[in-house]
JSON list of C-alpha atoms in Angstrom, two decimals:
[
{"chain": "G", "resi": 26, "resn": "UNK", "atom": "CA", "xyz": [115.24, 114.71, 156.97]},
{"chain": "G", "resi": 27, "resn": "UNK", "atom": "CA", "xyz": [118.57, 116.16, 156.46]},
{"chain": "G", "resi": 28, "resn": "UNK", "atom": "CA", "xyz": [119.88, 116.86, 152.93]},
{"chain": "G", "resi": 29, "resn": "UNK", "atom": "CA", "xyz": [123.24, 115.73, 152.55]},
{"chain": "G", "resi": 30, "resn": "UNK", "atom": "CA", "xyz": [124.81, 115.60, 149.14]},
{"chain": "G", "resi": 31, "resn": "UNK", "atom": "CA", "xyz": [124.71, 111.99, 148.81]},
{"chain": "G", "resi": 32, "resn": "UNK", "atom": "CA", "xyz": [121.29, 112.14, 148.77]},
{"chain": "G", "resi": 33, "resn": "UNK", "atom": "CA", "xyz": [121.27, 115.10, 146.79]},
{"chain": "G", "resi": 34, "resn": "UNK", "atom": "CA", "xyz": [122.63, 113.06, 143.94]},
{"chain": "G", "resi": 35, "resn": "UNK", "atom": "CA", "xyz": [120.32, 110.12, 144.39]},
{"chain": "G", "resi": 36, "resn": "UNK", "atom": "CA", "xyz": [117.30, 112.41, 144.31]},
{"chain": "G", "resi": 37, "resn": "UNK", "atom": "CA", "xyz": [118.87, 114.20, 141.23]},
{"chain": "G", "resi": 38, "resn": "UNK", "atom": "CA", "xyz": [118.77, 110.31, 139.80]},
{"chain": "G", "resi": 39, "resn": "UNK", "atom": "CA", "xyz": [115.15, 109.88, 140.14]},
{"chain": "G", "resi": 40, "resn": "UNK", "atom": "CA", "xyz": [114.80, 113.31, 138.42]},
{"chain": "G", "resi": 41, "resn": "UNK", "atom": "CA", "xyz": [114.09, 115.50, 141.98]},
{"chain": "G", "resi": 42, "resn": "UNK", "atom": "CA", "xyz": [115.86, 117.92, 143.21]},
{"chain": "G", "resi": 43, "resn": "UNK", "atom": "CA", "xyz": [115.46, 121.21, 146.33]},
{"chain": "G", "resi": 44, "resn": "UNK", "atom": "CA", "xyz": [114.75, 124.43, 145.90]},
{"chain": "G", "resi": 45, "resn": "UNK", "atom": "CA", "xyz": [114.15, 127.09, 148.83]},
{"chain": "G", "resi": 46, "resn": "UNK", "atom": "CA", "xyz": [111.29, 129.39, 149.66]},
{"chain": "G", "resi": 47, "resn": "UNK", "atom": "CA", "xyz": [113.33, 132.40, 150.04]},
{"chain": "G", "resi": 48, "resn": "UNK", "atom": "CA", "xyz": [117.14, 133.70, 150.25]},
{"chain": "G", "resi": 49, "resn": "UNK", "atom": "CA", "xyz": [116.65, 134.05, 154.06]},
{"chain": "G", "resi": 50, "resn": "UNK", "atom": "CA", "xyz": [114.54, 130.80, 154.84]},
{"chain": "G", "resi": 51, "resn": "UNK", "atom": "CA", "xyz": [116.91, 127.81, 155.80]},
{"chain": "G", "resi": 52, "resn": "UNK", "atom": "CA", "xyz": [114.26, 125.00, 154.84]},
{"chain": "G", "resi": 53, "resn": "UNK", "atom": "CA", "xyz": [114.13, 123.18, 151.66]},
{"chain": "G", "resi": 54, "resn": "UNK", "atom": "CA", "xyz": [111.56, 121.04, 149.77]},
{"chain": "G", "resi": 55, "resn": "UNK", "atom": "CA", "xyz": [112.02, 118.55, 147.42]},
{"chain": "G", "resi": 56, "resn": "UNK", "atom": "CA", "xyz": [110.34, 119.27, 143.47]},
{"chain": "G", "resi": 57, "resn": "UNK", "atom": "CA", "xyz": [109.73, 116.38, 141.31]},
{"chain": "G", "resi": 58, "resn": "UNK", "atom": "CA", "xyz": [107.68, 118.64, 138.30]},
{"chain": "G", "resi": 59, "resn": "UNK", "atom": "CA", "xyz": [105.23, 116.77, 136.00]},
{"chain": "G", "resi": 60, "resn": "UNK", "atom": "CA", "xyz": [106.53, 119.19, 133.22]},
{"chain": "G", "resi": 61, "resn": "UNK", "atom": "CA", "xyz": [109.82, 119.52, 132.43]},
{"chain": "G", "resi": 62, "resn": "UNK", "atom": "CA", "xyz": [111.84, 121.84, 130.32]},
{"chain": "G", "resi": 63, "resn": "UNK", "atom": "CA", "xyz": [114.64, 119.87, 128.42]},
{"chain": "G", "resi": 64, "resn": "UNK", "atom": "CA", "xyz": [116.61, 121.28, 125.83]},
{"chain": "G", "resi": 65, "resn": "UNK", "atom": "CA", "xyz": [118.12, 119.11, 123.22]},
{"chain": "G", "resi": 66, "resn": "UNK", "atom": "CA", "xyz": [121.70, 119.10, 122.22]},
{"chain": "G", "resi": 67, "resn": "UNK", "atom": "CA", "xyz": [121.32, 118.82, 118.87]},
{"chain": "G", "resi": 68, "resn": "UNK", "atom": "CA", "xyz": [118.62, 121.52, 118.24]},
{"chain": "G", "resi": 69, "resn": "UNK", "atom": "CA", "xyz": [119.89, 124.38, 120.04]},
{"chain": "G", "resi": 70, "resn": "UNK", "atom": "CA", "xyz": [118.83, 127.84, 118.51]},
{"chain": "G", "resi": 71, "resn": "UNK", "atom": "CA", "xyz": [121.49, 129.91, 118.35]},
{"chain": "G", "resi": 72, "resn": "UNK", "atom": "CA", "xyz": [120.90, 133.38, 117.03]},
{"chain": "G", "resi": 73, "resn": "UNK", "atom": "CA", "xyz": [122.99, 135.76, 114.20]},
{"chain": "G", "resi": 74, "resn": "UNK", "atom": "CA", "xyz": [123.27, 138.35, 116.53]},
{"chain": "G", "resi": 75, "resn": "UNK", "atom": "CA", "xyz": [124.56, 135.98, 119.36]},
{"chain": "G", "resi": 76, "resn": "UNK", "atom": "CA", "xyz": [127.14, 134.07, 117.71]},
{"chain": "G", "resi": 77, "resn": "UNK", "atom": "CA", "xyz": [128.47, 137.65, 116.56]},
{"chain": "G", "resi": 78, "resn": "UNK", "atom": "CA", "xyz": [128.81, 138.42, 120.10]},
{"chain": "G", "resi": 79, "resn": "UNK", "atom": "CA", "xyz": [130.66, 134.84, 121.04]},
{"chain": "G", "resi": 80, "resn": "UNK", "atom": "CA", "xyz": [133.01, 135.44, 117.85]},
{"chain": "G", "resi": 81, "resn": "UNK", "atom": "CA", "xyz": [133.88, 138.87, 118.51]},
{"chain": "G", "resi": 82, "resn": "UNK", "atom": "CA", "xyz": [134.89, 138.13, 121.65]},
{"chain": "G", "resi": 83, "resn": "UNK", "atom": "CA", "xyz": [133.43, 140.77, 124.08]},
{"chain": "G", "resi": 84, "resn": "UNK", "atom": "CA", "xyz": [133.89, 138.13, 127.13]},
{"chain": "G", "resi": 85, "resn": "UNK", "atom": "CA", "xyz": [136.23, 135.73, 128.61]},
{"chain": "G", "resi": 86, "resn": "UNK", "atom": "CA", "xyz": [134.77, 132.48, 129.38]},
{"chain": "G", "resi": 87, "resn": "UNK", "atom": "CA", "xyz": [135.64, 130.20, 131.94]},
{"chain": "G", "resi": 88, "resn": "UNK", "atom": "CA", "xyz": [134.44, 127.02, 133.62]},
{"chain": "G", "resi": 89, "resn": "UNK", "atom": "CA", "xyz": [134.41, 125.97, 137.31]},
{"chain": "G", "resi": 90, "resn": "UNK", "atom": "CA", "xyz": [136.91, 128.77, 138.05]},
{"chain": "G", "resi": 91, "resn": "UNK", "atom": "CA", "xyz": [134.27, 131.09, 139.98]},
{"chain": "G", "resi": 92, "resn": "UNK", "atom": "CA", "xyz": [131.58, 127.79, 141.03]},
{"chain": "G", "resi": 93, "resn": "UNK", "atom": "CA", "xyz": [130.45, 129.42, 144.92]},
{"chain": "G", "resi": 94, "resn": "UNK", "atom": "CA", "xyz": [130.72, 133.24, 143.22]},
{"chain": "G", "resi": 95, "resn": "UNK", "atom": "CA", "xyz": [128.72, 132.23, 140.25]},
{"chain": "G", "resi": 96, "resn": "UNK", "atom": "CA", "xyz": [125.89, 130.88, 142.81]},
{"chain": "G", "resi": 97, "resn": "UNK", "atom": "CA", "xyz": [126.02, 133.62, 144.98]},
{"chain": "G", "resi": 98, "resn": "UNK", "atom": "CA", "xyz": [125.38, 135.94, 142.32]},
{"chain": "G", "resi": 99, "resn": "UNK", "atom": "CA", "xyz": [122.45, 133.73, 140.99]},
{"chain": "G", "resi": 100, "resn": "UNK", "atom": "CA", "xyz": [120.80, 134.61, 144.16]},
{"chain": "G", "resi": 101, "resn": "UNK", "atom": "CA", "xyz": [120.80, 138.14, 144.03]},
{"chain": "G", "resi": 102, "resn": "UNK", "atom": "CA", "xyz": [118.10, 140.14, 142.84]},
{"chain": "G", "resi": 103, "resn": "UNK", "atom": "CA", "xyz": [117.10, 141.21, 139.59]},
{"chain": "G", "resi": 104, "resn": "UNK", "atom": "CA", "xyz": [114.43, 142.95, 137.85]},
{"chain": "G", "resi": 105, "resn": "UNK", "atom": "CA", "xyz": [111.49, 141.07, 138.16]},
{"chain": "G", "resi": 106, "resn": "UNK", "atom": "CA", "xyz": [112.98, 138.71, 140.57]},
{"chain": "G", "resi": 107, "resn": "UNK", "atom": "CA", "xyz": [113.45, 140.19, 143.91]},
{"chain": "G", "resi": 108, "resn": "UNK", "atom": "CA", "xyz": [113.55, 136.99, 145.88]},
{"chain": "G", "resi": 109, "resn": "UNK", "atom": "CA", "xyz": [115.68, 134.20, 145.28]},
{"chain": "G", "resi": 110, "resn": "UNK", "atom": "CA", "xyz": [114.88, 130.06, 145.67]},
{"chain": "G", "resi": 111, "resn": "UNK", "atom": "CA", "xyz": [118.96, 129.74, 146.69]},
{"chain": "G", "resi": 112, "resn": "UNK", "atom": "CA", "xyz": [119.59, 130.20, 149.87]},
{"chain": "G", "resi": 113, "resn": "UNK", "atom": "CA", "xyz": [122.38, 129.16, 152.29]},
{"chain": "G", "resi": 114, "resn": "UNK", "atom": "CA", "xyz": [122.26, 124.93, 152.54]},
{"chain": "G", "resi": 115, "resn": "UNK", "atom": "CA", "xyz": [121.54, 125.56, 148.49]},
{"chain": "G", "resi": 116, "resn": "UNK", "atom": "CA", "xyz": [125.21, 127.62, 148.51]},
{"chain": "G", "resi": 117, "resn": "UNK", "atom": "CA", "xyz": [126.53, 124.59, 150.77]},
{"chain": "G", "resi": 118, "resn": "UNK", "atom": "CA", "xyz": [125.22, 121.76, 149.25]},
{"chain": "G", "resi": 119, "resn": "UNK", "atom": "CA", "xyz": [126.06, 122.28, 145.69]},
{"chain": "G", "resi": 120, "resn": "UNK", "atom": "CA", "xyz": [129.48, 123.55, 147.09]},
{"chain": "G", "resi": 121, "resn": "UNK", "atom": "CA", "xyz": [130.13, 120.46, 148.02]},
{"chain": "G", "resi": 122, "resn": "UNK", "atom": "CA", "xyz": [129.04, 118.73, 145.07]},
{"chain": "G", "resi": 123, "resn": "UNK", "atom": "CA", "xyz": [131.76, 120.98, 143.28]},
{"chain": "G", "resi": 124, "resn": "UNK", "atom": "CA", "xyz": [134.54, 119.66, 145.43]},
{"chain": "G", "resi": 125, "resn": "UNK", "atom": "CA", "xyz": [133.53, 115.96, 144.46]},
{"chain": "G", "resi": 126, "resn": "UNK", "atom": "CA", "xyz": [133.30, 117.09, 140.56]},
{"chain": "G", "resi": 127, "resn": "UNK", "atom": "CA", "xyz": [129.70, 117.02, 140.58]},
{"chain": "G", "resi": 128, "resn": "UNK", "atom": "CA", "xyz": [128.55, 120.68, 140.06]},
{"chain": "G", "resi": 129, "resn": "UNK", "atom": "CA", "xyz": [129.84, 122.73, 137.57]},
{"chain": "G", "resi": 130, "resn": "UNK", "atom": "CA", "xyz": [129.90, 126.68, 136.49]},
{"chain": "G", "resi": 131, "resn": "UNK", "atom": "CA", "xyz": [130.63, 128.60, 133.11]},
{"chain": "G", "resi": 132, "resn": "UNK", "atom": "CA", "xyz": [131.66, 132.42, 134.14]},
{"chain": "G", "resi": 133, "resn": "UNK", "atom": "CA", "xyz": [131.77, 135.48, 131.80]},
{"chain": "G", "resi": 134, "resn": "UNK", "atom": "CA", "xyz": [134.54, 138.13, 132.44]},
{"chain": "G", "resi": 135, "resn": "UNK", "atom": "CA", "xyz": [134.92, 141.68, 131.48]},
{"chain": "G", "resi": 136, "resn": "UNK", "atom": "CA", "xyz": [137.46, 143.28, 132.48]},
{"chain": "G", "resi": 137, "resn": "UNK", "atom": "CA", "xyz": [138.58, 141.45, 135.14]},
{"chain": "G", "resi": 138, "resn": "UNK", "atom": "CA", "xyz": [134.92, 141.30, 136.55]},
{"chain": "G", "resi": 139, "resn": "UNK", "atom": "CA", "xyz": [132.71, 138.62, 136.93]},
{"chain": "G", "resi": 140, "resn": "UNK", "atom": "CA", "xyz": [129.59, 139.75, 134.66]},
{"chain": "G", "resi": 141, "resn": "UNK", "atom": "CA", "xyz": [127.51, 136.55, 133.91]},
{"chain": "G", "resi": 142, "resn": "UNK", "atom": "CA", "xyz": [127.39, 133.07, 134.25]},
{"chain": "G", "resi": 143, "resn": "UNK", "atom": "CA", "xyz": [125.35, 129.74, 135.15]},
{"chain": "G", "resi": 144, "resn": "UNK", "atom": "CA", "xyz": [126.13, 126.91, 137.26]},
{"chain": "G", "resi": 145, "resn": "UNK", "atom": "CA", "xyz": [124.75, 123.19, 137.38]},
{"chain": "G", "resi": 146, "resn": "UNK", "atom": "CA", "xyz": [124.77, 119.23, 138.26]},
{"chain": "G", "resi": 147, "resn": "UNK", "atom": "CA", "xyz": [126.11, 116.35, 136.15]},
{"chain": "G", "resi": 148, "resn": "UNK", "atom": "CA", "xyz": [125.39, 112.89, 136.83]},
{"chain": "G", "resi": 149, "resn": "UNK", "atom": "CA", "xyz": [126.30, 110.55, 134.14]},
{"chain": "G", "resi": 150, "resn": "UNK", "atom": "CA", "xyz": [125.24, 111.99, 130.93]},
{"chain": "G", "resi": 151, "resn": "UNK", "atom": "CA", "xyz": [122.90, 114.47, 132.11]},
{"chain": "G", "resi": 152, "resn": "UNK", "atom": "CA", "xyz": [122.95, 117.91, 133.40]},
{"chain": "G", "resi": 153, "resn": "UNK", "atom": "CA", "xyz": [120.72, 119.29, 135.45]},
{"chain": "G", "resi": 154, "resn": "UNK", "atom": "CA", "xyz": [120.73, 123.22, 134.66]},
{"chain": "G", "resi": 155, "resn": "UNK", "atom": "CA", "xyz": [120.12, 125.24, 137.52]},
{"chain": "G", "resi": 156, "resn": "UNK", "atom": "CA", "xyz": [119.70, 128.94, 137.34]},
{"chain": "G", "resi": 157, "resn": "UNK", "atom": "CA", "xyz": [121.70, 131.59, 135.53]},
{"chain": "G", "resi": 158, "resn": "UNK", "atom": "CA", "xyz": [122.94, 135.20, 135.87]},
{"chain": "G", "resi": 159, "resn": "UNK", "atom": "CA", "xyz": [123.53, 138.16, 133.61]},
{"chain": "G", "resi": 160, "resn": "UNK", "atom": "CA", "xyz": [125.04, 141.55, 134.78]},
{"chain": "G", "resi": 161, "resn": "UNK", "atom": "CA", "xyz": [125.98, 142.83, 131.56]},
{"chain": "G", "resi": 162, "resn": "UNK", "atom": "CA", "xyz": [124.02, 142.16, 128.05]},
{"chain": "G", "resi": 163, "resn": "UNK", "atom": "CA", "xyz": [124.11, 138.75, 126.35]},
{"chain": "G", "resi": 164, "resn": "UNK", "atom": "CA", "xyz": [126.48, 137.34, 129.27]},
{"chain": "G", "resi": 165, "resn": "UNK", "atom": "CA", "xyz": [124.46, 134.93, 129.97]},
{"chain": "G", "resi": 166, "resn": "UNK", "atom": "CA", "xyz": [123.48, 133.64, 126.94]},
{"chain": "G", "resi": 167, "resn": "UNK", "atom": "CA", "xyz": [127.20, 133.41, 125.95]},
{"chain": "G", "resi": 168, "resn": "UNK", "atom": "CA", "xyz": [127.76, 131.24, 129.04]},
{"chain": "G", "resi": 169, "resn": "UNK", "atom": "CA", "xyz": [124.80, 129.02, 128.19]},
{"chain": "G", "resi": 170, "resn": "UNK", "atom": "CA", "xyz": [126.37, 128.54, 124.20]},
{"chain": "G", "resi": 171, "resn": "UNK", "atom": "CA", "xyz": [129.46, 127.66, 125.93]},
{"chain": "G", "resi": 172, "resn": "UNK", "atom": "CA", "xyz": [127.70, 125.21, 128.48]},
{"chain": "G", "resi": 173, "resn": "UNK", "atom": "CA", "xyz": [126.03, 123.34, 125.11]},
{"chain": "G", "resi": 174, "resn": "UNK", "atom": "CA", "xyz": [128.84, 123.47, 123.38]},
{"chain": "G", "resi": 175, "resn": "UNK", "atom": "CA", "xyz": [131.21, 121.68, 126.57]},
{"chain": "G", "resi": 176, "resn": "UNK", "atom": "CA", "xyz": [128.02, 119.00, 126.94]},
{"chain": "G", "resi": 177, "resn": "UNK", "atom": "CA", "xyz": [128.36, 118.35, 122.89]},
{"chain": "G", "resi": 178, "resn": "UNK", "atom": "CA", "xyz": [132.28, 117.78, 123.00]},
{"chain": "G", "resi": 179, "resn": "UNK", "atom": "CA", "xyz": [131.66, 115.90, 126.32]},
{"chain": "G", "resi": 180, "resn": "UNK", "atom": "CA", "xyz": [129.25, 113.76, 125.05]},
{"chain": "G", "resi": 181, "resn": "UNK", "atom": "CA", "xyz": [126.53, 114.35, 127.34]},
{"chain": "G", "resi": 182, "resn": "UNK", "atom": "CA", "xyz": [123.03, 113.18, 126.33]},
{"chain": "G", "resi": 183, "resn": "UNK", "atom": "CA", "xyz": [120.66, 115.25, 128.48]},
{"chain": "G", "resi": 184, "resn": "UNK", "atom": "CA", "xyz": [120.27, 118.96, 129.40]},
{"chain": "G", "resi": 185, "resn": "UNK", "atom": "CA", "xyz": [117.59, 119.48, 131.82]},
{"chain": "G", "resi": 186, "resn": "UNK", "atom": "CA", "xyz": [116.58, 122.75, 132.20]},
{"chain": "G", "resi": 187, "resn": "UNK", "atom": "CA", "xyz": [113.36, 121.70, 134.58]},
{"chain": "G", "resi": 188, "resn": "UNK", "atom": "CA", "xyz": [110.66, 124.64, 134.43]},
{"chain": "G", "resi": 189, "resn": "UNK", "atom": "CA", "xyz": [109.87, 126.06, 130.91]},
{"chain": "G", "resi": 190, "resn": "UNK", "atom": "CA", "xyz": [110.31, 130.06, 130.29]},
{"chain": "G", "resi": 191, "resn": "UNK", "atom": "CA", "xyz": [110.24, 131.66, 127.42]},
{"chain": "G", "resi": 192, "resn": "UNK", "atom": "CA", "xyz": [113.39, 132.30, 127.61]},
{"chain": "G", "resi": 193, "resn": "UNK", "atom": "CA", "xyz": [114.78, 129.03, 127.06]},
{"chain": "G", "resi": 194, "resn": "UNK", "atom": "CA", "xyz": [111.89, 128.29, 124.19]},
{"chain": "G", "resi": 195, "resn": "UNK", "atom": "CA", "xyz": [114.20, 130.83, 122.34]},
{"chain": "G", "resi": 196, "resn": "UNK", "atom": "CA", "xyz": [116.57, 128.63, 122.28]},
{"chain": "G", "resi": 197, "resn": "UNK", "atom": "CA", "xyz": [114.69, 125.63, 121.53]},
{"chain": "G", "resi": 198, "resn": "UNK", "atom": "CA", "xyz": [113.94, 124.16, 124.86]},
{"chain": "G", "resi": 199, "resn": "UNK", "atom": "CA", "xyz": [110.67, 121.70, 124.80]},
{"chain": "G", "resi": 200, "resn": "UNK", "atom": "CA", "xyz": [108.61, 120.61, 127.59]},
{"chain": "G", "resi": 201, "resn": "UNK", "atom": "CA", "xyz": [107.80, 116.77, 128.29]},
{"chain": "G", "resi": 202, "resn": "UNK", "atom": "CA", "xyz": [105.74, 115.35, 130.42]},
{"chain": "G", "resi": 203, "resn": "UNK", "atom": "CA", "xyz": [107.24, 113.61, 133.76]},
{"chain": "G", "resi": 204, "resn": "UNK", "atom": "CA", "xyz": [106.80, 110.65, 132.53]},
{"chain": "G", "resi": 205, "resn": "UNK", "atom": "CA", "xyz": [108.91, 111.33, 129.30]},
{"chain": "G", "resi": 206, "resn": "UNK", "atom": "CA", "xyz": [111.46, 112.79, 130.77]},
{"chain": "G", "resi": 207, "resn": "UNK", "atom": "CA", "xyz": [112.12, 109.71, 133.57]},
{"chain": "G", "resi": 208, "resn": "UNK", "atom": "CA", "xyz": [113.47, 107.01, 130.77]},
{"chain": "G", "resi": 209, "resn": "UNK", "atom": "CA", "xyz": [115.39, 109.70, 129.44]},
{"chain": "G", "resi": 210, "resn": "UNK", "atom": "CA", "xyz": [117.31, 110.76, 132.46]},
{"chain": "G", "resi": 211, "resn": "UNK", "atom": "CA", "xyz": [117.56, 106.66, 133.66]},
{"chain": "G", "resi": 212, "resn": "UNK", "atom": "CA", "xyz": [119.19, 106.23, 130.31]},
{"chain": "G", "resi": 213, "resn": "UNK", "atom": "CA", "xyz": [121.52, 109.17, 130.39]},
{"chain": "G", "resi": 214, "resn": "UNK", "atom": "CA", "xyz": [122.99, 108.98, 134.01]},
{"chain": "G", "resi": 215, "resn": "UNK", "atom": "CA", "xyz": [123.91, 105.09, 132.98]},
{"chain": "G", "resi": 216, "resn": "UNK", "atom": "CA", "xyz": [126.39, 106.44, 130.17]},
{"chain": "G", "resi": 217, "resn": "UNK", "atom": "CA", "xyz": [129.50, 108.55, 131.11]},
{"chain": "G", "resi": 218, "resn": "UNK", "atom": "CA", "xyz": [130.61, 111.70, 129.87]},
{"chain": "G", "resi": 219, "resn": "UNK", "atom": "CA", "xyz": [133.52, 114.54, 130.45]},
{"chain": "G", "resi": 220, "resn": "UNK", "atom": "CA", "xyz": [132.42, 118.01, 131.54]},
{"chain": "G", "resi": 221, "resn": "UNK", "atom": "CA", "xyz": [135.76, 118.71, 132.24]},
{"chain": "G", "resi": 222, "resn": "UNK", "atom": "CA", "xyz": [136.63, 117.84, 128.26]},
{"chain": "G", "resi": 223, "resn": "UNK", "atom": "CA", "xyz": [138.02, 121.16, 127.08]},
{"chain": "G", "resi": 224, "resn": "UNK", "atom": "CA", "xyz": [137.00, 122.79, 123.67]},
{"chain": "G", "resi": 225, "resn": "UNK", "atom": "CA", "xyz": [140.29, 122.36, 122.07]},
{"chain": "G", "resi": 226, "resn": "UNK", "atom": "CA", "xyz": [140.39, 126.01, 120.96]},
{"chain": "G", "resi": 227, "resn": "UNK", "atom": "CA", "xyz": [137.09, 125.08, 119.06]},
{"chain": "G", "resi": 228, "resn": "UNK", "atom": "CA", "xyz": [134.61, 127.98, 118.33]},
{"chain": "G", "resi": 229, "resn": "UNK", "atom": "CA", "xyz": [131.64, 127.12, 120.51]},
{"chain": "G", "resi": 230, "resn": "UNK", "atom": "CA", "xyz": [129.14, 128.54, 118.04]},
{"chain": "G", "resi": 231, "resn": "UNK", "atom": "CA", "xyz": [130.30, 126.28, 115.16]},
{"chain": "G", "resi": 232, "resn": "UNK", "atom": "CA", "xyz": [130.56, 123.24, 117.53]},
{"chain": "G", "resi": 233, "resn": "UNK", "atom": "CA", "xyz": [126.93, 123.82, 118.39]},
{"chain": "G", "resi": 234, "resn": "UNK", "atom": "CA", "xyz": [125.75, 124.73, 114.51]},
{"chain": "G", "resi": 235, "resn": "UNK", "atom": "CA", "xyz": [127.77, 121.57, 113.65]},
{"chain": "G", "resi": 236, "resn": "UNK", "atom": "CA", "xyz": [125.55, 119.33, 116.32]},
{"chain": "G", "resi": 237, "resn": "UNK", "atom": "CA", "xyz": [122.65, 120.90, 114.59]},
{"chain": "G", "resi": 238, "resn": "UNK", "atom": "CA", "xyz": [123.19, 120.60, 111.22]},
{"chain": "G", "resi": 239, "resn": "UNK", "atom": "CA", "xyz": [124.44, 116.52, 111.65]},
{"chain": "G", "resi": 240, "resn": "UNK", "atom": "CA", "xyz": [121.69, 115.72, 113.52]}
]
């Protein structure tokens, strides 16, 4: 069956979504986890030493300025990760969701130089996190304050993060079983919400501490 990106969204609905084998392997297949990594709005852990970096403002931050760049350089490799799940209908697909304002990316600058970032899907209230991509220290993490911080102010109600890594425990991420996370998603992509909403100037870091504290 072809993918198209109507159906993407309805399988993003049910909670499933594609992933590739490899860079260079055209096929898909469809994942629908029984675990899955969520990480809650208001109990993001955001550490000293990273909201020091976000305040002193080593990076320029952006959102869905760079969205087909930010995915291309999710799929290169990295330490640890030589092969990559996104391959070309991936690039295409969520492309296209991007024209119809349903995939999003946060970019980190230096210098004029695209040095981090993370890109994802919103339906409703929820967003469906999909990978991320650092090529200087911390940039990534400073896009993925900034992504929490645009879901808070946008009133979004779900972060999906789907598989668990320690990584994203640091930060407070839980896993829930499938059948947790189901009612959760049905009741977020029923409510709407503003990616798009911008920060107002706002410090991301106390936006985030603020959602924290309050809730």
């Amino acid at each position: 069956m072809e993918i198209t990106p109507d159906l993407l969204l309805q399988a993003y609905r049910i909670g499933v979504f594609p992933m590739g084998e490899r860079r260079d392997d055209p096929k898909l297949y469809w994942l629908d986890p029984r675990r899955r990594a969520v990480l809650p709005l208001d109990g993001f852990h955001l550490p000293h030493r990273l909201a020091r970096t976000i305040r002193a403002g080593r990076f320029q931050v952006t959102a869905d300025t760079a969205f087909t760049e930010t995915v291309l350089a999710c799929a290169e490799p990295r330490p640890g990760h030589p092969e990559s799940w996104i391959n070309g209908p991936i690039v295409e697909l969520y492309t296209e969701l991007h024209r119809r304002g349903h995939a999003h990316s946060v970019e980190c600058w230096s210098d004029g130089q695209l040095v981090g970032g993370l890109y994802g899907v919103s339906v409703g209230a929820a967003f469906f996190g999909e990978s991320m991509f650092s090529r200087q220290r911390d940039s990534s993490k400073v896009a993925l304050v900034h992504l929490v911080a645009r879901l808070i102010v946008g009133r979004f109600r779900l972060l999906d993060c789907q598989f668990m890594t320690d990584h994203l425990r640091s930060f407070g991420a839980i896993e829930i079983a499938r059948e947790e996370f189901r009612p959760l998603l049905a009741a977020a992509i029923e409510q709407s919400a503003d990616f798009q909403r911008d920060l107002g100037g706002a410090d991301p870091c106390s936006i985030v501490q603020a959602s924290t504290r309050t809730s």
